[in-house]
C-alpha cells in the first residue's frame, strides 16, 4: 500500500506526465499552425511565449494582481501599440489606443466576430447570443432589446425598488458588519433573475448562484480541465446550471401554451417564442447558453461597479458627502403620491452619483478587455492579422491616456459633466462601443443607482481593512471581499 507521501508523489508524477504528454502532442501542431498562418504575411512583432500555454499564465497572473495594464504596457514599450502574443491557446494580436478601439469596434462582423476563445466558450456556451453573427444575432438581439430599451425599463423601477428594499433589509438586519462584495454579487444576481428572467424560486436561485460563481471564476482561468482546477470546477458548474434550467424551460413552455405566462413577461419566455433566421425556434441549448452569458455579463459587472463605489465612498469623505447630499435631496423633494417608491424621474436626477460611477469605470474598468476572432485575413496599421487569430482590445490604453483625460490618475467625476474638452469617440469604453456595445448598459445604470440610493440614505459605513487592494478574478474586486462596518442612519428609507 502506498503511504500518503507516496500517494502525493504518485499524483504529482501523474500530473507532470499528463502535462508533458500534452505539451509533446501539441507542440509540433502549434508550431506548424503558427508558421502556416504567418507564411508570407507581415504579422505584428511580439512573442508567442511558451509552446501550448503561450503567455496565458503570466497574463492571468498579472490580472489577478491588478497589473493587467502593466503587462500590456511592457509589451507596448517593446513592440509598439500593436503586438502579437498567444492567449488562451490561440495566437492573438493585442491592439491598444483610440485608433485600435475604433478599428475593433467598427470592424464589420463578417471580418471580426465576437467569438471567444474555445476555453471561454465552453463555459458560456457556443450558442449564446454574443457568439452569434448575421441575421441569427439580429433576431436574438431583437428579442433581448424588447426588455432592455430605456423606454421599457421604466416599467421595472417599482419592482426593482421593492426588491432592493427587501433584500437590503434582510441582509443587514441585526448586523453591523457585512462583506460588501459577496453581498453585491448576490443582490444583483437576485435582481437580474427576478426582473429579467422571471426566476422567483429562492432555493433554485441560491443553487444557481453558487454554480454561476464557479463558472465565472473559470472564464479566464488557465484552461486545464483536471479535477481540482478552477477551470474544471467552472465546467462542472455549467453542467449543473444546464441540468437545473432544462426543467425550468419545459415548465415555462407549458405556462406559455396555457396562457399563464406571456412572451412579454421575461427574457426566457421571449426567447422560447422567438424565431431564428430560418423561422425556427432557437432551441433549448441557445436559450440556456444566452441565459448563462447574460447573467454573467449583467450581474457580475454591476456587482463590481457597486462594490467599487462602496470602496471609494468609504475612502473619500468628500465624494461620499456629495453623493449623500444628492440622494437625500431626492427624498426631500419626493411627492406624497409616490408612497416612498423610487421613480424613473428620480433616477434621472442622480447625475453626480452616476458621474462617480463613470469615473470609477474609467480608472478601474469592470471589463479589462475582451477578445474578437478574425473570420478573414485583415490588416491594421500595416500589419496582417491572419484568419482564425484572436484580436484583444483593452480599455486602459485610452482610459488612462493623459492626451485624452487630463490628469488621468486623479479621481475627478466632473470630467464627465459638460467637459471643456469633449471625450472623443472610442476613448471611453466601459460598455464597449459600436454596433456590439453592451445592450444592458442602461439596465446596469438604473440598477446601480437604485441600490446606491437605498444604501447611502440608510447607512454610513467604513472599511474594516483600510488598505485592502484590488484584484482581478477575472474582473476587479477588493481582494478581501470588502468587509465594512455599517452604522444605520436615524432617518431610514428601508
Coordinates of N, CA, C and O in Angstrom, one line a residue, residues 220-360:
X220 N -11.5 33.1 -17.2 CA -10.1 33.4 -17.7 C -9.1 32.6 -16.9 O -7.9 33.0 -16.8
X221 N -9.5 31.6 -16.3 CA -8.6 30.7 -15.6 C -7.8 29.9 -16.6 O -8.2 29.8 -17.8
X222 N -6.6 29.4 -16.2 CA -5.8 28.6 -17.2 C -6.7 27.4 -17.5 O -7.1 26.6 -16.6
X223 N -6.9 27.1 -18.8 CA -7.9 26.1 -19.2 C -7.4 24.7 -19.1 O -7.3 23.9 -20.1
X224 N -7.1 24.3 -17.9 CA -6.6 22.9 -17.6 C -7.8 22.2 -17.0 O -8.2 22.4 -15.8
X225 N -8.4 21.2 -17.7 CA -9.6 20.6 -17.2 C -9.2 19.3 -16.5 O -9.4 18.2 -17.0
X226 N -8.7 19.5 -15.3 CA -8.3 18.3 -14.4 C -9.0 18.6 -13.1 O -9.2 19.7 -12.7
X227 N -9.4 17.5 -12.4 CA -10.1 17.6 -11.1 C -9.3 18.5 -10.2 O -8.1 18.4 -10.0
X228 N -10.1 19.4 -9.5 CA -9.4 20.3 -8.6 C -9.1 21.7 -9.2 O -8.9 22.7 -8.4
X229 N -9.0 21.8 -10.5 CA -8.6 23.1 -11.1 C -9.8 24.0 -11.1 O -11.0 23.5 -11.2
X230 N -9.6 25.3 -11.2 CA -10.7 26.3 -11.3 C -11.5 26.1 -12.6 O -12.7 26.2 -12.6
X231 N -10.8 25.8 -13.6 CA -11.5 25.6 -14.9 C -12.4 24.3 -14.9 O -13.5 24.4 -15.4
X232 N -11.9 23.3 -14.3 CA -12.7 22.1 -14.2 C -14.0 22.4 -13.3 O -15.1 21.9 -13.7
X233 N -13.8 23.1 -12.2 CA -15.0 23.4 -11.4 C -16.0 24.3 -12.2 O -17.2 24.2 -12.0
X234 N -15.4 25.2 -13.0 CA -16.3 26.0 -13.9 C -17.1 25.2 -14.8 O -18.4 25.4 -15.0
X235 N -16.5 24.2 -15.5 CA -17.3 23.4 -16.4 C -18.3 22.5 -15.6 O -19.4 22.3 -16.1
X236 N -18.0 22.1 -14.4 CA -18.9 21.3 -13.6 C -20.1 22.2 -13.2 O -21.3 21.8 -13.3
X237 N -19.8 23.5 -12.9 CA -20.8 24.4 -12.6 C -21.8 24.7 -13.7 O -23.0 24.7 -13.6
X238 N -21.2 24.8 -14.9 CA -22.0 25.0 -16.1 C -23.0 23.8 -16.3 O -24.2 23.9 -16.6
X239 N -22.4 22.6 -16.1 CA -23.2 21.4 -16.3 C -24.4 21.3 -15.4 O -25.6 21.0 -15.8
X240 N -24.2 21.8 -14.1 CA -25.3 21.8 -13.2 C -26.3 22.9 -13.5 O -27.5 22.7 -13.3
X241 N -25.9 24.0 -14.1 CA -26.8 25.1 -14.5 C -27.7 24.6 -15.6 O -28.9 24.8 -15.6
X242 N -27.1 23.9 -16.6 CA -27.9 23.3 -17.7 C -28.9 22.3 -17.1 O -30.1 22.3 -17.5
X243 N -28.5 21.4 -16.2 CA -29.4 20.4 -15.6 C -30.5 21.1 -14.9 O -31.6 20.6 -14.9
X244 N -30.2 22.2 -14.2 CA -31.3 22.9 -13.4 C -32.2 23.6 -14.4 O -33.4 23.7 -14.1
X245 N -31.7 24.2 -15.5 CA -32.6 25.0 -16.3 C -33.4 24.2 -17.3 O -34.5 24.8 -17.7
X246 N -33.1 23.0 -17.7 CA -33.9 22.3 -18.6 C -35.3 22.1 -18.1 O -36.3 22.3 -18.9
X247 N -35.6 21.6 -16.9 CA -37.0 21.5 -16.5 C -37.6 22.9 -16.3 O -38.9 23.0 -16.5
X248 N -36.9 24.0 -16.0 CA -37.4 25.3 -15.9 C -38.0 25.7 -17.3 O -39.1 26.2 -17.4
X249 N -37.2 25.4 -18.4 CA -37.7 25.7 -19.7 C -38.9 25.0 -20.1 O -39.8 25.5 -20.7
X250 N -39.0 23.7 -19.7 CA -40.1 22.9 -20.0 C -41.4 23.4 -19.3 O -42.4 23.5 -20.0
X251 N -41.2 23.8 -18.1 CA -42.4 24.4 -17.4 C -42.8 25.7 -18.0 O -44.0 26.0 -18.1
X252 N -41.8 26.5 -18.4 CA -42.1 27.8 -19.0 C -42.9 27.6 -20.3 O -43.8 28.4 -20.6
X253 N -42.5 26.6 -21.1 CA -43.2 26.4 -22.3 C -44.6 26.0 -22.1 O -45.6 26.4 -22.8
X254 N -44.9 25.2 -21.1 CA -46.2 24.8 -20.7 C -47.0 26.0 -20.2 O -48.2 26.1 -20.6
X255 N -46.4 26.8 -19.5 CA -47.1 28.0 -19.0 C -47.5 29.0 -20.1 O -48.5 29.6 -20.1
X256 N -46.6 29.1 -21.1 CA -46.9 29.9 -22.3 C -48.0 29.3 -23.1 O -49.0 30.1 -23.5
X257 N -48.0 28.0 -23.3 CA -49.1 27.4 -24.0 C -50.5 27.6 -23.3 O -51.5 27.8 -23.9
X258 N -50.4 27.5 -22.0 CA -51.7 27.6 -21.2 C -52.1 29.1 -21.0 O -53.1 29.3 -20.4
X259 N -51.3 30.0 -21.4 CA -51.6 31.4 -21.3 C -51.3 32.0 -19.9 O -51.7 33.1 -19.6
X260 N -50.6 31.2 -19.1 CA -50.3 31.7 -17.7 C -49.1 32.7 -17.8 O -49.1 33.7 -17.0
X261 N -48.2 32.5 -18.7 CA -47.1 33.4 -18.9 C -47.1 34.0 -20.3 O -47.4 33.2 -21.3
X262 N -46.8 35.2 -20.5 CA -46.7 35.9 -21.8 C -45.3 36.0 -22.2 O -44.4 36.2 -21.4
X263 N -45.0 36.0 -23.5 CA -43.6 36.2 -24.0 C -43.1 37.6 -23.6 O -41.9 37.8 -23.7
X264 N -44.0 38.5 -23.2 CA -43.6 39.8 -22.8 C -43.2 39.9 -21.4 O -42.8 41.0 -20.9
X265 N -43.4 38.8 -20.6 CA -43.1 38.8 -19.2 C -41.7 38.8 -18.8 O -41.3 39.4 -17.8
X266 N -40.8 38.1 -19.6 CA -39.4 37.9 -19.2 C -38.6 37.4 -20.4 O -39.2 37.0 -21.4
X267 N -37.3 37.5 -20.3 CA -36.4 37.2 -21.4 C -36.5 35.7 -21.8 O -36.5 35.4 -23.0
X268 N -36.6 34.8 -20.8 CA -36.7 33.4 -21.2 C -37.9 33.1 -22.0 O -37.8 32.4 -23.0
X269 N -39.0 33.6 -21.6 CA -40.3 33.4 -22.3 C -40.2 34.0 -23.7 O -40.7 33.4 -24.7
X270 N -39.6 35.2 -23.8 CA -39.4 35.8 -25.1 C -38.5 35.0 -26.1 O -38.9 34.8 -27.2
X271 N -37.4 34.5 -25.5 CA -36.5 33.7 -26.4 C -37.2 32.4 -26.8 O -37.0 31.9 -27.9
X272 N -38.0 31.8 -25.9 CA -38.7 30.5 -26.2 C -39.7 30.7 -27.3 O -40.0 29.7 -28.0
X273 N -40.2 31.9 -27.5 CA -41.3 32.1 -28.5 C -40.7 32.8 -29.7 O -41.5 33.1 -30.7
X274 N -39.4 33.2 -29.7 CA -38.8 33.9 -30.9 C -38.4 32.9 -31.9 O -38.2 31.7 -31.7
X275 N -38.1 33.4 -33.1 CA -37.7 32.6 -34.2 C -36.4 33.0 -34.8 O -36.0 34.2 -34.7
X276 N -35.6 32.1 -35.3 CA -34.3 32.4 -35.8 C -34.4 32.8 -37.3 O -35.5 33.0 -37.8
X277 N -33.3 32.9 -38.0 CA -33.3 33.3 -39.4 C -34.0 32.4 -40.3 O -34.4 32.7 -41.4
X278 N -34.2 31.1 -39.9 CA -35.0 30.2 -40.7 C -36.4 30.0 -40.2 O -37.1 29.0 -40.6
X279 N -36.8 30.9 -39.4 CA -38.2 30.9 -38.8 C -38.4 29.7 -38.0 O -39.5 29.2 -37.8
X280 N -37.3 29.2 -37.3 CA -37.4 28.0 -36.4 C -37.1 28.5 -35.0 O -36.5 29.5 -34.8
X281 N -37.7 27.8 -34.0 CA -37.3 28.2 -32.6 C -35.8 28.1 -32.3 O -35.1 27.3 -33.0
X282 N -35.3 29.0 -31.5 CA -33.9 29.0 -31.2 C -33.4 27.7 -30.6 O -32.3 27.3 -30.7
X283 N -34.3 27.0 -29.8 CA -33.9 25.7 -29.2 C -33.4 25.9 -27.8 O -32.9 27.0 -27.4
X284 N -33.5 24.9 -27.0 CA -33.2 25.0 -25.5 C -31.7 25.3 -25.3 O -31.4 26.1 -24.4
X285 N -30.8 24.7 -26.1 CA -29.4 25.0 -25.9 C -29.0 26.5 -26.1 O -28.3 27.1 -25.3
X286 N -29.6 27.1 -27.2 CA -29.3 28.5 -27.4 C -29.9 29.4 -26.3 O -29.3 30.4 -25.9
X287 N -31.1 29.0 -25.8 CA -31.7 29.8 -24.7 C -30.9 29.7 -23.5 O -30.7 30.7 -22.8
X288 N -30.5 28.5 -23.1 CA -29.7 28.3 -21.9 C -28.3 29.0 -22.0 O -27.8 29.6 -21.1
X289 N -27.7 28.8 -23.2 CA -26.4 29.5 -23.4 C -26.5 31.0 -23.2 O -25.6 31.7 -22.6
X290 N -27.5 31.6 -23.8 CA -27.8 33.0 -23.7 C -28.1 33.4 -22.3 O -27.6 34.5 -21.8
X291 N -28.9 32.6 -21.6 CA -29.2 32.9 -20.2 C -27.9 32.9 -19.4 O -27.7 33.8 -18.5
X292 N -27.0 32.0 -19.6 CA -25.7 31.9 -18.9 C -24.9 33.2 -19.2 O -24.3 33.9 -18.3
X293 N -24.7 33.5 -20.5 CA -23.9 34.6 -20.9 C -24.5 35.9 -20.3 O -23.7 36.8 -19.9
X294 N -25.8 36.1 -20.4 CA -26.4 37.3 -19.9 C -26.2 37.5 -18.4 O -26.0 38.6 -18.0
X295 N -26.4 36.4 -17.7 CA -26.3 36.5 -16.2 C -24.9 36.9 -15.8 O -24.6 37.7 -14.9
X296 N -23.9 36.2 -16.5 CA -22.5 36.6 -16.2 C -22.2 38.0 -16.5 O -21.6 38.8 -15.8
X297 N -22.7 38.5 -17.7 CA -22.4 39.8 -18.2 C -23.1 40.9 -17.3 O -22.6 42.0 -17.1
X298 N -24.4 40.6 -16.9 CA -25.2 41.6 -16.2 C -24.9 41.7 -14.7 O -24.6 42.8 -14.3
X299 N -25.0 40.6 -14.0 CA -25.0 40.8 -12.6 C -23.5 41.0 -12.0 O -23.3 41.8 -11.1
X300 N -22.5 40.4 -12.7 CA -21.2 40.5 -12.1 C -20.6 41.9 -12.4 O -19.9 42.4 -11.5
X301 N -20.8 42.4 -13.6 CA -20.3 43.7 -13.9 C -20.9 44.8 -13.0 O -20.2 45.7 -12.6
X302 N -22.2 44.7 -12.8 CA -22.9 45.7 -11.9 C -22.4 45.5 -10.5 O -22.2 46.5 -9.8
X303 N -22.2 44.2 -10.0 CA -21.7 44.0 -8.7 C -20.3 44.6 -8.5 O -20.0 45.1 -7.4
X304 N -19.5 44.5 -9.5 CA -18.2 45.1 -9.5 C -18.3 46.6 -9.3 O -17.7 47.2 -8.4
X305 N -19.1 47.3 -10.1 CA -19.3 48.7 -10.0 C -19.8 49.1 -8.6 O -19.3 50.1 -8.0
X306 N -20.8 48.4 -8.1 CA -21.3 48.7 -6.8 C -20.3 48.5 -5.7 O -20.2 49.3 -4.8
X307 N -19.5 47.4 -5.8 CA -18.5 47.2 -4.8 C -17.4 48.3 -4.8 O -17.0 48.7 -3.7
X308 N -17.1 48.7 -6.0 CA -16.0 49.7 -6.1 C -16.6 51.1 -5.6 O -15.8 51.9 -5.1
X309 N -17.9 51.3 -5.8 CA -18.5 52.6 -5.3 C -18.5 52.6 -3.7 O -18.2 53.6 -3.1
X310 N -18.8 51.4 -3.1 CA -18.8 51.3 -1.7 C -17.4 51.5 -1.2 O -17.1 52.3 -0.2
X311 N -16.4 50.9 -1.9 CA -15.0 51.1 -1.6 C -14.5 52.5 -1.7 O -13.9 53.0 -0.8
X312 N -14.9 53.2 -2.8 CA -14.5 54.6 -3.0 C -15.1 55.5 -2.0 O -14.4 56.4 -1.4
X313 N -16.4 55.4 -1.7 CA -17.1 56.3 -0.8 C -16.5 56.1 0.6 O -16.5 57.1 1.4
X314 N -16.1 54.9 1.0 CA -15.5 54.7 2.3 C -14.2 55.4 2.4 O -13.8 55.8 3.5
X315 N -13.5 55.6 1.3 CA -12.1 56.1 1.4 C -12.1 57.6 1.1 O -11.1 58.3 1.3
X316 N -13.2 58.2 0.6 CA -13.2 59.6 0.2 C -14.4 60.3 0.7 O -15.5 60.3 0.1
X317 N -14.3 60.9 1.9 CA -15.5 61.5 2.6 C -16.1 62.6 1.8 O -17.3 62.8 1.8
X318 N -15.3 63.4 1.0 CA -15.9 64.5 0.2 C -16.8 63.9 -0.9 O -17.9 64.5 -1.1
X319 N -16.4 62.9 -1.6 CA -17.2 62.3 -2.6 C -18.5 61.7 -1.9 O -19.6 61.8 -2.4
X320 N -18.3 61.0 -0.8 CA -19.4 60.4 -0.1 C -20.4 61.5 0.3 O -21.6 61.3 0.1
X321 N -20.0 62.6 0.8 CA -20.9 63.7 1.2 C -21.7 64.2 0.1 O -22.9 64.6 0.2
X322 N -21.1 64.4 -1.1 CA -21.8 64.9 -2.3 C -22.8 63.9 -2.8 O -23.9 64.3 -3.2
X323 N -22.5 62.6 -2.7 CA -23.4 61.6 -3.1 C -24.6 61.6 -2.2 O -25.8 61.5 -2.6
X324 N -24.3 61.6 -0.9 CA -25.3 61.7 0.2 C -26.3 62.9 0.0 O -27.5 62.8 0.1
X325 N -25.7 64.0 -0.3 CA -26.5 65.2 -0.4 C -27.4 65.1 -1.6 O -28.6 65.5 -1.5
X326 N -27.0 64.5 -2.7 CA -27.8 64.3 -3.9 C -29.0 63.4 -3.6 O -30.1 63.6 -3.9
X327 N -28.6 62.3 -2.9 CA -29.6 61.2 -2.6 C -30.7 61.7 -1.6 O -31.9 61.4 -1.7
X328 N -30.2 62.4 -0.6 CA -31.2 62.9 0.4 C -32.0 64.0 -0.2 O -33.2 64.2 0.2
X329 N -31.5 64.8 -1.1 CA -32.3 65.8 -1.8 C -33.4 65.2 -2.5 O -34.5 65.8 -2.6
X330 N -33.2 64.0 -3.1 CA -34.3 63.4 -3.8 C -35.4 63.0 -2.9 O -36.6 63.1 -3.2
X331 N -35.1 62.5 -1.7 CA -36.1 62.2 -0.7 C -36.9 63.4 -0.2 O -38.1 63.4 -0.1
X332 N -36.1 64.5 0.0 CA -36.8 65.7 0.5 C -37.8 66.3 -0.6 O -38.8 66.8 -0.2
X333 N -37.5 66.1 -1.8 CA -38.3 66.6 -2.9 C -39.4 65.7 -3.3 O -40.2 66.0 -4.2
X334 N -39.4 64.5 -2.7 CA -40.4 63.5 -3.1 C -41.8 63.9 -2.8 O -42.1 64.4 -1.8
X335 N -42.7 63.7 -3.8 CA -44.1 64.0 -3.6 C -44.8 62.8 -2.9 O -44.4 61.6 -3.1
X336 N -45.8 63.1 -2.2 CA -46.5 62.1 -1.3 C -47.1 61.0 -2.1 O -47.1 59.8 -1.6
X337 N -47.5 61.2 -3.3 CA -48.2 60.2 -4.1 C -47.3 59.0 -4.5 O -47.7 58.0 -4.9
X338 N -46.0 59.2 -4.4 CA -45.0 58.2 -4.7 C -45.0 57.1 -3.7 O -44.5 56.0 -3.9
X339 N -45.5 57.4 -2.5 CA -45.6 56.4 -1.3 C -44.2 55.9 -1.0 O -44.0 54.7 -0.7
X340 N -43.2 56.7 -1.1 CA -41.8 56.3 -0.8 C -41.1 55.5 -1.8 O -40.0 55.0 -1.6
X341 N -41.7 55.3 -3.0 CA -41.1 54.4 -4.0 C -40.2 55.3 -4.9 O -40.6 56.4 -5.3
X342 N -39.1 54.7 -5.3 CA -38.2 55.4 -6.3 C -38.9 55.4 -7.6 O -39.5 54.4 -8.1
X343 N -38.8 56.6 -8.3 CA -39.4 56.7 -9.6 C -38.4 56.9 -10.7 O -37.2 57.2 -10.4
X344 N -38.8 56.8 -11.9 CA -38.0 57.0 -13.1 C -37.4 58.3 -13.1 O -36.2 58.5 -13.4
X345 N -38.2 59.4 -12.8 CA -37.7 60.7 -12.9 C -36.6 61.0 -11.8 O -35.7 61.7 -12.0
X346 N -36.8 60.3 -10.6 CA -35.8 60.5 -9.6 C -34.5 59.8 -9.9 O -33.4 60.4 -9.6
X347 N -34.5 58.7 -10.6 CA -33.3 58.1 -11.1 C -32.5 59.0 -12.0 O -31.3 59.1 -11.9
X348 N -33.2 59.8 -12.8 CA -32.6 60.7 -13.8 C -31.9 61.9 -13.1 O -31.1 62.6 -13.7
X349 N -32.3 62.1 -11.8 CA -31.8 63.2 -11.1 C -30.4 62.9 -10.4 O -29.7 63.7 -9.9
X350 N -30.1 61.6 -10.4 CA -28.9 61.1 -9.7 C -27.6 61.3 -10.6 O -26.8 60.4 -10.8
X351 N -27.4 62.6 -11.1 CA -26.4 62.9 -12.0 C -25.0 62.7 -11.4 O -24.1 62.1 -12.0
X352 N -24.8 63.3 -10.2 CA -23.5 63.3 -9.6 C -23.1 61.8 -9.2 O -22.0 61.4 -9.4
X353 N -24.1 61.1 -8.7 CA -23.8 59.7 -8.3 C -23.3 58.9 -9.5 O -22.4 58.1 -9.4
X354 N -24.0 59.1 -10.7 CA -23.6 58.4 -11.9 C -22.2 58.9 -12.4 O -21.4 58.1 -12.9
X355 N -21.9 60.2 -12.2 CA -20.6 60.7 -12.6 C -19.5 60.0 -11.8 O -18.4 59.6 -12.3
X356 N -19.7 59.7 -10.5 CA -18.8 58.9 -9.7 C -18.6 57.5 -10.3 O -17.5 57.0 -10.4
X357 N -19.7 56.9 -10.6 CA -19.7 55.6 -11.2 C -18.9 55.6 -12.5 O -18.0 54.7 -12.8
X358 N -19.1 56.6 -13.4 CA -18.4 56.7 -14.6 C -16.9 56.9 -14.4 O -16.1 56.3 -15.1
X359 N -16.5 57.7 -13.4 CA -15.1 57.9 -13.2 C -14.4 56.6 -12.6 O -13.3 56.3 -13.0
X360 N -15.2 55.9 -11.8 CA -14.6 54.6 -11.3 C -14.4 53.6 -12.5 O -13.4 52.9 -12.5

